Amino acid sequence: MSQLLEKIDKEKLPRHIAIIMDGNGRWAKEKGEDRLFGHFHGVESVRNIVEGCAELGIEYLTLYAFSTENWDRPEYEVVGLMELLVSTIRKEVESLNKNNIRLHVIGDMNMLPEYARKELDEALEITSKNTGLNLIMALSYSGRWELLNAVKNIAYEVQKGRLNVEEIDENTLQHFLCTSNFPDPELMIRTSGEFRISNFLLYQLAYAELYFTNVRWPDFRKENLYEAILDYQGRERRFGKTSEQLV
Ligand code: IPE
Ligand code: IPE
Ligand code: MG
């Protein structure tokens, strides 16, 4: 067994890990290849990390695969990413099922091309009875889009007379987010040496532990995940209190 894996305290695992899978393009360019080559290899990391999380017994894994802003990339890259998404889902859905993994998506599905939406809907349905790892793909997702959407829907409920303004609290807001069925991530990992959130889970990350690594996403493997979890386990989560209050 991996030495890092042995060091992980199984009683103190994060329930929910969120990852900004970044650095595919640079990884490819460094090899003199096209950006799409990097995305293609990123799929292998997804497979490896999903497996790693399932083995550990992590309950929720959210992967940032495509942001609202990513629609502004060159058309060939956007099309290439959509095709990769569809072919990957088609290939992986059986193995997701075999491993009792339930797929979810968060994001503006209306933005996705019809063929991609169809493939996704099918995969969601096929895996909907699974009770193991919840794999949440953030697709055409951004935190600001999500919050705006929530505000609109809350306003609509008020307008229809189904909700009183005075009743609106954190639970109400939570209920209208795409992540209403999931706990907030305790650990957020970003690969490739960028130190920013890039519009990911703006509300949900309020108290997440942030972990940044220079490793590019296509090179990220279970061992790197274990390192991140160990780092997380070494931190003191105070939630505004003092150290003394925690003991
Ligand atoms: C992350 O890798 C994947 C997506 C955003 C779809 P990038 O494509 O952002 O790779 P870099 O950051 O340009 O290296
Ligand atoms: C964030 O990465 C989105 C995903 C990983 C899907 P980007 O590469 O798009 O973020 P920025 O533009 O560098 O902030
Ligand atoms: Mg990037």
mmCIF file of C-alpha atoms and ligand atoms in Angstrom:
data_model
loop_
_atom_site.group_PDB
_atom_site.id
_atom_site.type_symbol
_atom_site.label_atom_id
_atom_site.label_comp_id
_atom_site.label_asym_id
_atom_site.label_seq_id
_atom_site.Cartn_x
_atom_site.Cartn_y
_atom_site.Cartn_z
ATOM 1 C CA MET A 1 0.000 0.000 0.000
ATOM 2 C CA SER A 2 1.095 3.533 -0.652
ATOM 3 C CA GLN A 3 2.906 5.125 2.287
ATOM 4 C CA LEU A 4 0.864 8.273 1.949
ATOM 5 C CA LEU A 5 -2.373 6.322 1.925
ATOM 6 C CA GLU A 6 -1.381 4.588 5.178
ATOM 7 C CA LYS A 7 -0.883 7.970 6.851
ATOM 8 C CA ILE A 8 -4.391 9.173 6.058
ATOM 9 C CA ASP A 9 -6.722 9.168 9.065
ATOM 10 C CA LYS A 10 -9.802 7.374 7.762
ATOM 11 C CA GLU A 11 -11.900 8.882 10.555
ATOM 12 C CA LYS A 12 -11.137 12.424 9.430
ATOM 13 C CA LEU A 13 -11.756 12.276 5.722
ATOM 14 C CA PRO A 14 -13.431 15.206 4.023
ATOM 15 C CA ARG A 15 -16.942 14.223 2.969
ATOM 16 C CA HIS A 16 -16.737 16.401 -0.101
ATOM 17 C CA ILE A 17 -13.698 17.224 -2.237
ATOM 18 C CA ALA A 18 -13.924 19.765 -5.062
ATOM 19 C CA ILE A 19 -11.255 20.040 -7.749
ATOM 20 C CA ILE A 20 -10.429 22.685 -10.337
ATOM 21 C CA MET A 21 -8.808 20.482 -12.955
ATOM 22 C CA ASP A 22 -6.447 23.023 -14.490
ATOM 23 C CA GLY A 23 -3.331 22.943 -16.661
ATOM 24 C CA ASN A 24 -4.284 20.651 -19.547
ATOM 25 C CA GLY A 25 -3.390 23.220 -22.193
ATOM 26 C CA ARG A 26 0.015 24.070 -20.746
ATOM 27 C CA TRP A 27 0.800 20.394 -20.189
ATOM 28 C CA ALA A 28 0.213 19.759 -23.885
ATOM 29 C CA LYS A 29 2.085 22.848 -25.070
ATOM 30 C CA GLU A 30 5.108 21.851 -23.000
ATOM 31 C CA LYS A 31 5.132 18.636 -24.988
ATOM 32 C CA GLY A 32 4.782 20.496 -28.259
ATOM 33 C CA GLU A 33 1.249 19.218 -28.676
ATOM 34 C CA ASP A 34 -2.139 20.733 -29.273
ATOM 35 C CA ARG A 35 -4.245 21.841 -26.277
ATOM 36 C CA LEU A 36 -6.813 19.144 -27.012
ATOM 37 C CA PHE A 37 -4.098 16.533 -26.462
ATOM 38 C CA GLY A 38 -3.928 17.809 -22.873
ATOM 39 C CA HIS A 39 -7.682 17.545 -22.371
ATOM 40 C CA PHE A 40 -7.577 14.037 -23.775
ATOM 41 C CA HIS A 41 -4.949 13.020 -21.222
ATOM 42 C CA GLY A 42 -6.839 14.803 -18.462
ATOM 43 C CA VAL A 43 -9.493 12.100 -18.750
ATOM 44 C CA GLU A 44 -7.023 9.522 -17.431
ATOM 45 C CA SER A 45 -6.541 11.682 -14.328
ATOM 46 C CA VAL A 46 -10.297 11.916 -13.867
ATOM 47 C CA ARG A 47 -10.551 8.140 -13.968
ATOM 48 C CA ASN A 48 -7.696 7.727 -11.495
ATOM 49 C CA ILE A 49 -8.991 10.325 -9.029
ATOM 50 C CA VAL A 50 -12.579 9.074 -9.168
ATOM 51 C CA GLU A 51 -11.261 5.597 -8.397
ATOM 52 C CA GLY A 52 -9.070 6.951 -5.597
ATOM 53 C CA CYS A 53 -11.982 8.801 -3.989
ATOM 54 C CA ALA A 54 -14.267 5.775 -4.278
ATOM 55 C CA GLU A 55 -11.630 3.531 -2.671
ATOM 56 C CA LEU A 56 -11.206 5.944 0.227
ATOM 57 C CA GLY A 57 -14.937 6.213 0.780
ATOM 58 C CA ILE A 58 -15.220 9.909 -0.058
ATOM 59 C CA GLU A 59 -18.934 10.687 -0.391
ATOM 60 C CA TYR A 60 -18.855 13.608 -2.842
ATOM 61 C CA LEU A 61 -16.378 14.625 -5.520
ATOM 62 C CA THR A 62 -17.044 17.734 -7.595
ATOM 63 C CA LEU A 63 -14.948 18.233 -10.715
ATOM 64 C CA TYR A 64 -14.847 21.591 -12.496
ATOM 65 C CA ALA A 65 -14.766 20.471 -16.109
ATOM 66 C CA PHE A 66 -16.019 23.499 -18.018
ATOM 67 C CA SER A 67 -16.805 27.008 -16.807
ATOM 68 C CA THR A 68 -19.288 29.527 -18.147
ATOM 69 C CA GLU A 69 -16.271 31.579 -19.221
ATOM 70 C CA ASN A 70 -14.771 28.634 -21.123
ATOM 71 C CA TRP A 71 -17.433 29.136 -23.825
ATOM 72 C CA ASP A 72 -15.283 32.084 -24.954
ATOM 73 C CA ARG A 73 -12.385 29.824 -25.962
ATOM 74 C CA PRO A 74 -11.630 29.199 -29.650
ATOM 75 C CA GLU A 75 -14.438 27.245 -31.265
ATOM 76 C CA TYR A 76 -12.324 24.222 -32.129
ATOM 77 C CA GLU A 77 -11.352 23.806 -28.477
ATOM 78 C CA VAL A 78 -14.951 24.160 -27.249
ATOM 79 C CA VAL A 79 -16.169 21.636 -29.814
ATOM 80 C CA GLY A 80 -13.278 19.294 -28.984
ATOM 81 C CA LEU A 81 -14.114 19.484 -25.278
ATOM 82 C CA MET A 82 -17.805 18.783 -25.880
ATOM 83 C CA GLU A 83 -16.979 15.771 -28.035
ATOM 84 C CA LEU A 84 -14.525 14.514 -25.439
ATOM 85 C CA LEU A 85 -17.178 14.901 -22.781
ATOM 86 C CA VAL A 86 -19.746 12.910 -24.714
ATOM 87 C CA SER A 87 -17.372 10.119 -25.744
ATOM 88 C CA THR A 88 -15.973 9.850 -22.214
ATOM 89 C CA ILE A 89 -19.397 9.574 -20.634
ATOM 90 C CA ARG A 90 -20.421 6.967 -23.166
ATOM 91 C CA LYS A 91 -17.294 4.935 -22.412
ATOM 92 C CA GLU A 92 -17.350 5.324 -18.634
ATOM 93 C CA VAL A 93 -20.986 4.962 -17.690
ATOM 94 C CA GLU A 94 -20.749 1.201 -17.401
ATOM 95 C CA SER A 95 -17.763 1.356 -15.100
ATOM 96 C CA LEU A 96 -19.467 4.083 -13.012
ATOM 97 C CA ASN A 97 -22.363 1.701 -12.535
ATOM 98 C CA LYS A 98 -20.143 -1.230 -11.706
ATOM 99 C CA ASN A 99 -18.494 0.858 -8.999
ATOM 100 C CA ASN A 100 -21.808 2.102 -7.588
ATOM 101 C CA ILE A 101 -20.950 5.713 -8.529
ATOM 102 C CA ARG A 102 -23.785 8.159 -9.050
ATOM 103 C CA LEU A 103 -23.286 10.925 -11.578
ATOM 104 C CA HIS A 104 -24.664 14.441 -11.093
ATOM 105 C CA VAL A 105 -24.210 17.622 -13.107
ATOM 106 C CA ILE A 106 -24.318 21.237 -12.017
ATOM 107 C CA GLY A 107 -24.328 24.178 -14.400
ATOM 108 C CA ASP A 108 -26.331 25.774 -17.165
ATOM 109 C CA MET A 109 -27.346 22.700 -19.151
ATOM 110 C CA ASN A 110 -29.262 24.889 -21.603
ATOM 111 C CA MET A 111 -25.935 26.078 -22.954
ATOM 112 C CA LEU A 112 -24.807 22.571 -23.899
ATOM 113 C CA PRO A 113 -25.370 21.246 -27.410
ATOM 114 C CA GLU A 114 -28.367 18.938 -27.690
ATOM 115 C CA TYR A 115 -26.307 15.778 -28.285
ATOM 116 C CA ALA A 116 -24.255 16.383 -25.154
ATOM 117 C CA ARG A 117 -27.328 17.032 -23.028
ATOM 118 C CA LYS A 118 -28.932 13.813 -24.226
ATOM 119 C CA GLU A 119 -25.863 11.743 -23.415
ATOM 120 C CA LEU A 120 -25.656 13.327 -19.975
ATOM 121 C CA ASP A 121 -29.337 12.807 -19.201
ATOM 122 C CA GLU A 122 -28.975 9.154 -20.053
ATOM 123 C CA ALA A 123 -25.932 8.715 -17.833
ATOM 124 C CA LEU A 124 -27.700 10.512 -14.966
ATOM 125 C CA GLU A 125 -30.651 8.168 -15.307
ATOM 126 C CA ILE A 126 -28.535 5.017 -15.607
ATOM 127 C CA THR A 127 -26.527 5.805 -12.468
ATOM 128 C CA SER A 128 -29.386 7.329 -10.463
ATOM 129 C CA LYS A 129 -29.874 4.320 -8.171
ATOM 130 C CA ASN A 130 -26.215 4.053 -7.167
ATOM 131 C CA THR A 131 -25.392 4.696 -3.529
ATOM 132 C CA GLY A 132 -21.574 4.993 -3.481
ATOM 133 C CA LEU A 133 -19.502 8.010 -4.469
ATOM 134 C CA ASN A 134 -21.459 11.001 -5.782
ATOM 135 C CA LEU A 135 -19.543 12.336 -8.767
ATOM 136 C CA ILE A 136 -20.644 15.887 -9.508
ATOM 137 C CA MET A 137 -19.513 17.322 -12.837
ATOM 138 C CA ALA A 138 -19.544 21.127 -13.032
ATOM 139 C CA LEU A 139 -20.292 21.832 -16.677
ATOM 140 C CA SER A 140 -21.010 25.228 -18.118
ATOM 141 C CA TYR A 141 -20.929 26.191 -14.465
ATOM 142 C CA SER A 142 -19.994 29.380 -12.700
ATOM 143 C CA GLY A 143 -20.662 30.514 -9.154
ATOM 144 C CA ARG A 144 -22.050 33.864 -10.275
ATOM 145 C CA TRP A 145 -24.414 32.216 -12.744
ATOM 146 C CA GLU A 146 -25.620 29.913 -9.980
ATOM 147 C CA LEU A 147 -26.178 32.726 -7.477
ATOM 148 C CA LEU A 148 -27.973 34.864 -10.039
ATOM 149 C CA ASN A 149 -30.177 31.933 -10.896
ATOM 150 C CA ALA A 150 -30.953 31.341 -7.223
ATOM 151 C CA VAL A 151 -31.833 35.017 -6.657
ATOM 152 C CA LYS A 152 -34.173 34.997 -9.653
ATOM 153 C CA ASN A 153 -35.931 31.849 -8.491
ATOM 154 C CA ILE A 154 -36.302 33.145 -4.940
ATOM 155 C CA ALA A 155 -37.765 36.402 -6.295
ATOM 156 C CA TYR A 156 -40.175 34.357 -8.375
ATOM 157 C CA GLU A 157 -41.352 32.432 -5.315
ATOM 158 C CA VAL A 158 -41.924 35.704 -3.466
ATOM 159 C CA GLN A 159 -43.820 37.147 -6.429
ATOM 160 C CA LYS A 160 -46.053 34.071 -6.550
ATOM 161 C CA GLY A 161 -46.793 34.498 -2.850
ATOM 162 C CA ARG A 162 -45.205 31.163 -1.943
ATOM 163 C CA LEU A 163 -42.399 32.678 0.111
ATOM 164 C CA ASN A 164 -42.221 35.567 2.595
ATOM 165 C CA VAL A 165 -39.195 37.851 2.387
ATOM 166 C CA GLU A 166 -38.804 37.633 6.176
ATOM 167 C CA GLU A 167 -38.543 33.865 5.955
ATOM 168 C CA ILE A 168 -35.559 33.914 3.614
ATOM 169 C CA ASP A 169 -32.503 32.545 5.413
ATOM 170 C CA GLU A 170 -29.359 30.584 4.559
ATOM 171 C CA ASN A 171 -31.401 27.423 4.137
ATOM 172 C CA THR A 172 -33.602 29.104 1.557
ATOM 173 C CA LEU A 173 -30.610 30.219 -0.468
ATOM 174 C CA GLN A 174 -28.983 26.794 -0.124
ATOM 175 C CA HIS A 175 -32.170 25.216 -1.413
ATOM 176 C CA PHE A 176 -32.018 27.232 -4.639
ATOM 177 C CA LEU A 177 -28.369 26.459 -5.424
ATOM 178 C CA CYS A 178 -27.479 23.627 -7.837
ATOM 179 C CA THR A 179 -25.745 21.936 -4.921
ATOM 180 C CA SER A 180 -28.786 21.860 -2.622
ATOM 181 C CA ASN A 181 -28.463 18.077 -2.201
ATOM 182 C CA PHE A 182 -24.771 18.106 -1.341
ATOM 183 C CA PRO A 183 -22.813 19.237 1.723
ATOM 184 C CA ASP A 184 -20.269 22.038 1.197
ATOM 185 C CA PRO A 185 -16.777 20.888 0.206
ATOM 186 C CA GLU A 186 -14.309 20.743 3.075
ATOM 187 C CA LEU A 187 -11.355 20.590 0.689
ATOM 188 C CA MET A 188 -10.824 22.389 -2.615
ATOM 189 C CA ILE A 189 -7.870 21.440 -4.783
ATOM 190 C CA ARG A 190 -6.587 23.421 -7.767
ATOM 191 C CA THR A 191 -3.868 22.022 -9.975
ATOM 192 C CA SER A 192 -1.328 23.744 -12.262
ATOM 193 C CA GLY A 193 -0.058 26.497 -9.970
ATOM 194 C CA GLU A 194 -2.854 29.036 -10.350
ATOM 195 C CA PHE A 195 -4.009 30.611 -7.093
ATOM 196 C CA ARG A 196 -7.567 31.573 -7.827
ATOM 197 C CA ILE A 197 -11.153 30.320 -7.660
ATOM 198 C CA SER A 198 -12.170 31.165 -11.248
ATOM 199 C CA ASN A 199 -15.875 31.437 -10.438
ATOM 200 C CA PHE A 200 -16.086 27.963 -8.843
ATOM 201 C CA LEU A 201 -18.587 27.289 -6.001
ATOM 202 C CA LEU A 202 -18.317 30.853 -4.677
ATOM 203 C CA TYR A 203 -20.911 30.350 -1.930
ATOM 204 C CA GLN A 204 -20.096 26.751 -1.029
ATOM 205 C CA LEU A 205 -16.354 27.294 -0.568
ATOM 206 C CA ALA A 206 -16.892 29.831 2.227
ATOM 207 C CA TYR A 207 -15.096 27.615 4.759
ATOM 208 C CA ALA A 208 -13.310 25.117 2.530
ATOM 209 C CA GLU A 209 -9.622 24.423 3.032
ATOM 210 C CA LEU A 210 -7.842 25.444 -0.165
ATOM 211 C CA TYR A 211 -4.988 23.364 -1.542
ATOM 212 C CA PHE A 212 -2.889 24.443 -4.500
ATOM 213 C CA THR A 213 -0.347 22.335 -6.343
ATOM 214 C CA ASN A 214 1.900 23.019 -9.312
ATOM 215 C CA VAL A 215 1.148 19.588 -10.776
ATOM 216 C CA ARG A 216 -0.709 19.935 -14.071
ATOM 217 C CA TRP A 217 -4.024 18.109 -14.184
ATOM 218 C CA PRO A 218 -2.917 15.405 -16.691
ATOM 219 C CA ASP A 219 -0.124 14.437 -14.249
ATOM 220 C CA PHE A 220 -2.358 14.423 -11.159
ATOM 221 C CA ARG A 221 -2.791 10.931 -9.662
ATOM 222 C CA LYS A 222 -3.991 9.257 -6.464
ATOM 223 C CA GLU A 223 -0.685 9.949 -4.696
ATOM 224 C CA ASN A 224 -1.200 13.676 -5.298
ATOM 225 C CA LEU A 225 -4.731 13.357 -3.949
ATOM 226 C CA TYR A 226 -3.425 11.629 -0.814
ATOM 227 C CA GLU A 227 -0.926 14.461 -0.326
ATOM 228 C CA ALA A 228 -3.740 16.993 -0.512
ATOM 229 C CA ILE A 229 -5.856 15.048 1.979
ATOM 230 C CA LEU A 230 -2.930 14.736 4.389
ATOM 231 C CA ASP A 231 -2.311 18.458 4.144
ATOM 232 C CA TYR A 232 -5.995 19.036 4.865
ATOM 233 C CA GLN A 233 -5.866 16.714 7.882
ATOM 234 C CA GLY A 234 -2.995 18.722 9.328
ATOM 235 C CA ARG A 235 -4.981 21.925 9.405
ATOM 236 C CA GLU A 236 -6.996 23.392 12.218
ATOM 237 C CA ARG A 237 -10.476 24.370 11.085
ATOM 238 C CA ARG A 238 -11.610 27.073 13.464
ATOM 239 C CA PHE A 239 -14.739 28.490 11.823
ATOM 240 C CA GLY A 240 -14.158 31.841 13.472
ATOM 241 C CA LYS A 241 -13.488 30.443 16.939
ATOM 242 C CA THR A 242 -10.177 30.312 18.807
ATOM 243 C CA SER A 243 -7.953 27.243 19.050
ATOM 244 C CA GLU A 244 -8.759 26.942 22.755
ATOM 245 C CA GLN A 245 -12.456 26.714 22.055
ATOM 246 C CA LEU A 246 -11.960 23.712 19.802
ATOM 247 C CA VAL A 247 -10.681 21.341 22.500
HETATM 248 C C1 IPE B 1 -8.336 22.979 -17.670
HETATM 249 O O1 IPE B 1 -7.172 23.122 -18.405
HETATM 250 C C2 IPE B 1 -9.456 22.370 -18.468
HETATM 251 C C3 IPE B 1 -10.511 23.351 -18.845
HETATM 252 C C4 IPE B 1 -10.588 24.586 -18.455
HETATM 253 C C5 IPE B 1 -11.548 22.854 -19.730
HETATM 254 P P1 IPE B 1 -6.885 24.399 -19.265
HETATM 255 O O2 IPE B 1 -7.427 24.171 -20.631
HETATM 256 O O3 IPE B 1 -7.394 25.622 -18.592
HETATM 257 O O4 IPE B 1 -5.300 24.410 -19.309
HETATM 258 P P2 IPE B 1 -4.350 25.681 -19.167
HETATM 259 O O5 IPE B 1 -4.742 26.374 -17.918
HETATM 260 O O6 IPE B 1 -4.563 26.525 -20.364
HETATM 261 O O7 IPE B 1 -2.991 25.101 -19.083
HETATM 262 C C1 IPE B 2 -11.127 27.032 -14.556
HETATM 263 O O1 IPE B 2 -9.973 26.964 -15.322
HETATM 264 C C2 IPE B 2 -12.209 26.202 -15.159
HETATM 265 C C3 IPE B 2 -11.942 24.766 -15.240
HETATM 266 C C4 IPE B 2 -10.913 24.132 -14.786
HETATM 267 C C5 IPE B 2 -12.964 24.012 -15.904
HETATM 268 P P1 IPE B 2 -9.582 28.110 -16.359
HETATM 269 O O2 IPE B 2 -8.281 27.740 -16.931
HETATM 270 O O3 IPE B 2 -10.708 28.366 -17.292
HETATM 271 O O4 IPE B 2 -9.441 29.383 -15.396
HETATM 272 P P2 IPE B 2 -8.696 30.760 -15.624
HETATM 273 O O5 IPE B 2 -9.251 31.353 -16.870
HETATM 274 O O6 IPE B 2 -7.236 30.462 -15.778
HETATM 275 O O7 IPE B 2 -8.979 31.556 -14.405
HETATM 276 MG MG MG B 3 -6.569 26.902 -17.275
#
